[in-house]
Structure formats: structure tokens, C-alpha cells
């Protein structure tokens, strides 16, 4: 599957940098300014589709909640399914859960028990890769559910935080920042 990239558009110019959010000392990379621009959003999803298609996925899994923003349109574009990895209490029916530790405490993700068929090729998507804890936990959860996790893709990767090192599948990132 090929997608045309209409112009060499610098997508970083559409990412808003918000200092001291959500707390002092954090520089937040806001994708909402990119996704509300039709040309930038089309180019971004086209580029993501090209990289994700190489994994030949059957299913895309979006991490709550900004991962949904990329995974759902890519699934449509690539002709594959989409499933959600959510916080506790957000999915109906029986779920499989995975608790994990983060720098600031613990968290938990859930997937519907019937969301993945055993051996299905799954790519997990999120907006940002920082320290890698949530992405690694998502991969663990998908494997618990029977998935063959073949890759991960993010819109933004913060290279200095080394999150890629916590993940044992190939990772693609649309944009990278050093700090």
C-alpha cells in the first residue's frame, strides 16, 4: 500500500510546545495543533500509514486516549481492525488487565478479553514515547491477550528519555525531539 506525501511538510511546526504542563519543569508537546490542521493531519496520517503498513498488521491497538487518535484513522486507511487499551472501568464485558509501575506510581490498562484472536499481528500506537513504561505495559497486555505484537508507532519520541530501550519490538516515530 502506498500513500502520496504531497509536499515535504515540516510537521514539527504544527506541534505546540507548552512549558510547565502538566506540572512545573515539564515541556508538553501538544499534538492538538497538528490534528486540527487538515493538511498537516493528512500528511501525518499518510506518513504513519507508510511506516505501520510495513509491519503488515491485522489489528491496531490504541493506548488511551491520544493513541486512539492515530490508531483509528490508520486502521481505516490500512484496512485492518482497531482495538482500545483503556484505564480500568472503561470497557464493557470481560477484560484482561495489566498493572505496571511508573516513575510516579502504578497504573493499569485493560483490553476486552475477545479483542484479539490468538496469533493476530498487532501494532500498538500512542501519541508519545517518553520513558517507555506505558508502551512496554501495553505490549505485555496485548501478549497476555494472545497477540503477536509486531511493532509500535508513535507520533512523537523524546529520545533523551530512552523509552525505546524498554520496548522489545521495533518502534517507529513520526517526529523526534532530543530534549
Short mmCIF file of C-alpha atoms in Angstrom, two decimals:
data_model
loop_
_atom_site.label_atom_id
_atom_site.label_comp_id
_atom_site.label_asym_id
_atom_site.label_seq_id
_atom_site.Cartn_x
_atom_site.Cartn_y
_atom_site.Cartn_z
CA UNK A 1 0.00 0.00 0.00
CA UNK A 2 1.46 3.38 -0.89
CA UNK A 3 0.44 6.84 0.17
CA UNK A 4 1.43 10.07 -1.52
CA UNK A 5 3.18 12.68 0.61
CA UNK A 6 2.06 15.86 -1.20
CA UNK A 7 4.95 18.05 -0.10
CA UNK A 8 7.95 17.94 2.19
CA UNK A 9 5.96 19.42 5.06
CA UNK A 10 7.81 20.03 8.36
CA UNK A 11 5.30 18.64 10.84
CA UNK A 12 7.22 19.96 13.85
CA UNK A 13 5.95 23.44 13.00
CA UNK A 14 2.46 22.17 13.88
CA UNK A 15 3.41 20.84 17.34
CA UNK A 16 2.83 23.35 20.12
CA UNK A 17 5.35 23.29 22.97
CA UNK A 18 3.71 24.09 26.31
CA UNK A 19 6.15 24.72 29.18
CA UNK A 20 5.31 23.65 32.73
CA UNK A 21 2.41 21.40 31.73
CA UNK A 22 1.02 19.30 33.32
CA UNK A 23 3.40 20.34 36.12
CA UNK A 24 6.40 22.65 36.55
CA UNK A 25 9.53 21.55 34.70
CA UNK A 26 7.69 19.50 32.07
CA UNK A 27 7.68 20.61 28.42
CA UNK A 28 4.49 19.24 26.87
CA UNK A 29 4.39 18.54 23.12
CA UNK A 30 0.77 19.22 22.11
CA UNK A 31 -0.46 17.33 19.03
CA UNK A 32 -3.87 19.06 19.02
CA UNK A 33 -2.42 21.89 16.94
CA UNK A 34 -1.32 19.34 14.32
CA UNK A 35 -4.55 17.32 14.17
CA UNK A 36 -6.73 20.39 13.75
CA UNK A 37 -4.83 21.44 10.61
CA UNK A 38 -6.27 19.40 7.71
CA UNK A 39 -3.12 19.41 5.55
CA UNK A 40 -0.76 18.58 8.41
CA UNK A 41 -3.08 15.85 9.73
CA UNK A 42 -3.38 14.24 6.28
CA UNK A 43 0.40 14.29 5.83
CA UNK A 44 0.96 12.91 9.34
CA UNK A 45 -1.50 10.05 8.94
CA UNK A 46 -0.10 9.28 5.48
CA UNK A 47 3.45 9.06 6.84
CA UNK A 48 2.33 6.96 9.80
CA UNK A 49 0.39 4.66 7.46
CA UNK A 50 3.51 4.06 5.37
CA UNK A 51 5.59 3.03 8.38
CA UNK A 52 2.87 0.98 10.08
CA UNK A 53 1.97 -0.85 6.84
CA UNK A 54 5.48 -2.36 6.79
CA UNK A 55 4.54 -4.39 9.89
CA UNK A 56 1.62 -6.00 7.97
CA UNK A 57 -0.76 -5.74 10.93
CA UNK A 58 -4.13 -7.43 11.30
CA UNK A 59 -5.09 -5.10 14.13
CA UNK A 60 -4.02 -1.74 15.54
CA UNK A 61 -4.21 -1.11 19.29
CA UNK A 62 -4.52 2.48 20.54
CA UNK A 63 -3.41 3.43 24.05
CA UNK A 64 -5.90 5.62 25.95
CA UNK A 65 -6.59 8.21 24.92
CA UNK A 66 -4.43 10.03 22.39
CA UNK A 67 -3.35 6.71 20.87
CA UNK A 68 -6.95 6.35 19.69
CA UNK A 69 -6.49 9.48 17.57
CA UNK A 70 -3.83 7.84 15.42
CA UNK A 71 -4.80 4.16 15.58
CA UNK A 72 -8.44 4.52 14.48
CA UNK A 73 -7.85 6.50 11.25
CA UNK A 74 -4.81 4.36 10.40
CA UNK A 75 -6.83 1.17 10.80
CA UNK A 76 -9.35 2.55 8.32
CA UNK A 77 -6.61 3.63 5.94
CA UNK A 78 -4.79 0.27 6.15
CA UNK A 79 -7.91 -1.91 6.08
CA UNK A 80 -7.31 -3.57 9.42
CA UNK A 81 -9.11 -3.69 12.75
CA UNK A 82 -8.76 -1.38 15.75
CA UNK A 83 -8.93 -2.07 19.48
CA UNK A 84 -8.56 0.11 22.55
CA UNK A 85 -6.27 -0.25 25.56
CA UNK A 86 -8.08 1.58 28.36
CA UNK A 87 -8.00 2.53 32.01
CA UNK A 88 -9.99 0.37 34.49
CA UNK A 89 -13.78 0.53 34.26
CA UNK A 90 -13.95 1.96 30.72
CA UNK A 91 -14.62 -1.19 28.68
CA UNK A 92 -17.80 -3.29 28.78
CA UNK A 93 -17.69 -7.05 29.18
CA UNK A 94 -14.88 -9.23 30.41
CA UNK A 95 -11.42 -7.67 30.25
CA UNK A 96 -7.81 -8.67 30.67
CA UNK A 97 -5.76 -6.29 32.79
CA UNK A 98 -2.12 -5.47 33.35
CA UNK A 99 -0.74 -3.44 36.27
CA UNK A 100 2.60 -1.70 35.84
CA UNK A 101 4.90 0.69 37.63
CA UNK A 102 5.72 4.20 36.50
CA UNK A 103 8.11 6.80 37.87
CA UNK A 104 5.27 8.38 39.83
CA UNK A 105 3.35 5.29 40.97
CA UNK A 106 1.34 2.48 39.42
CA UNK A 107 -1.16 2.32 36.60
CA UNK A 108 -3.33 -0.28 34.93
CA UNK A 109 -4.53 -0.96 31.39
CA UNK A 110 -7.36 -3.20 30.17
CA UNK A 111 -8.35 -4.81 26.90
CA UNK A 112 -11.58 -6.65 26.14
CA UNK A 113 -10.96 -10.37 26.51
CA UNK A 114 -12.18 -11.11 22.97
CA UNK A 115 -10.45 -8.16 21.25
CA UNK A 116 -7.55 -10.19 19.86
CA UNK A 117 -7.52 -13.59 18.20
CA UNK A 118 -4.53 -15.76 19.16
CA UNK A 119 -1.57 -15.00 16.90
CA UNK A 120 -3.06 -11.86 15.37
CA UNK A 121 -0.38 -9.42 14.21
CA UNK A 122 -0.84 -6.25 16.25
CA UNK A 123 0.85 -2.83 16.16
CA UNK A 124 0.37 -0.63 19.22
CA UNK A 125 0.09 3.16 18.78
CA UNK A 126 0.36 6.17 21.05
CA UNK A 127 0.97 9.87 20.66
CA UNK A 128 4.23 10.00 22.64
CA UNK A 129 7.10 7.76 23.68
CA UNK A 130 8.91 9.16 26.71
CA UNK A 131 10.21 6.73 29.35
CA UNK A 132 8.57 3.70 27.70
CA UNK A 133 6.66 2.36 30.71
CA UNK A 134 3.18 2.62 29.24
CA UNK A 135 4.22 1.33 25.82
CA UNK A 136 6.02 -1.67 27.36
CA UNK A 137 2.97 -2.41 29.55
CA UNK A 138 0.71 -2.21 26.50
CA UNK A 139 2.84 -4.77 24.69
CA UNK A 140 2.72 -7.06 27.75
CA UNK A 141 -1.07 -6.71 27.94
CA UNK A 142 -1.53 -7.47 24.25
CA UNK A 143 0.62 -10.59 24.60
CA UNK A 144 -1.49 -11.68 27.59
CA UNK A 145 -4.49 -11.38 25.28
CA UNK A 146 -2.84 -13.65 22.68
CA UNK A 147 -1.48 -11.07 20.24
CA UNK A 148 1.73 -11.31 18.28
CA UNK A 149 2.93 -7.74 18.78
CA UNK A 150 4.98 -6.96 15.68
CA UNK A 151 5.71 -3.27 16.28
CA UNK A 152 4.84 0.05 17.85
CA UNK A 153 4.44 3.50 16.38
CA UNK A 154 4.25 6.93 17.98
CA UNK A 155 3.78 10.44 16.71
CA UNK A 156 6.50 11.92 18.96
CA UNK A 157 9.53 10.31 20.60
CA UNK A 158 11.57 12.05 23.30
CA UNK A 159 14.97 10.50 22.61
CA UNK A 160 16.72 11.73 25.77
CA UNK A 161 14.35 9.69 27.99
CA UNK A 162 15.35 6.38 26.40
CA UNK A 163 11.88 4.83 26.25
CA UNK A 164 12.71 2.78 23.16
CA UNK A 165 15.12 0.75 25.29
CA UNK A 166 12.24 -0.61 27.42
CA UNK A 167 10.38 -1.97 24.39
CA UNK A 168 11.26 -5.29 22.77
CA UNK A 169 9.57 -4.68 19.40
CA UNK A 170 10.55 -2.35 16.54
CA UNK A 171 9.37 1.23 17.15
CA UNK A 172 8.74 3.90 14.54
CA UNK A 173 8.29 7.57 15.37
CA UNK A 174 6.97 10.33 13.16
CA UNK A 175 8.85 13.11 14.97
CA UNK A 176 11.75 13.03 17.40
CA UNK A 177 12.97 15.57 19.93
CA UNK A 178 16.36 15.44 21.65
CA UNK A 179 15.29 17.02 24.95
#
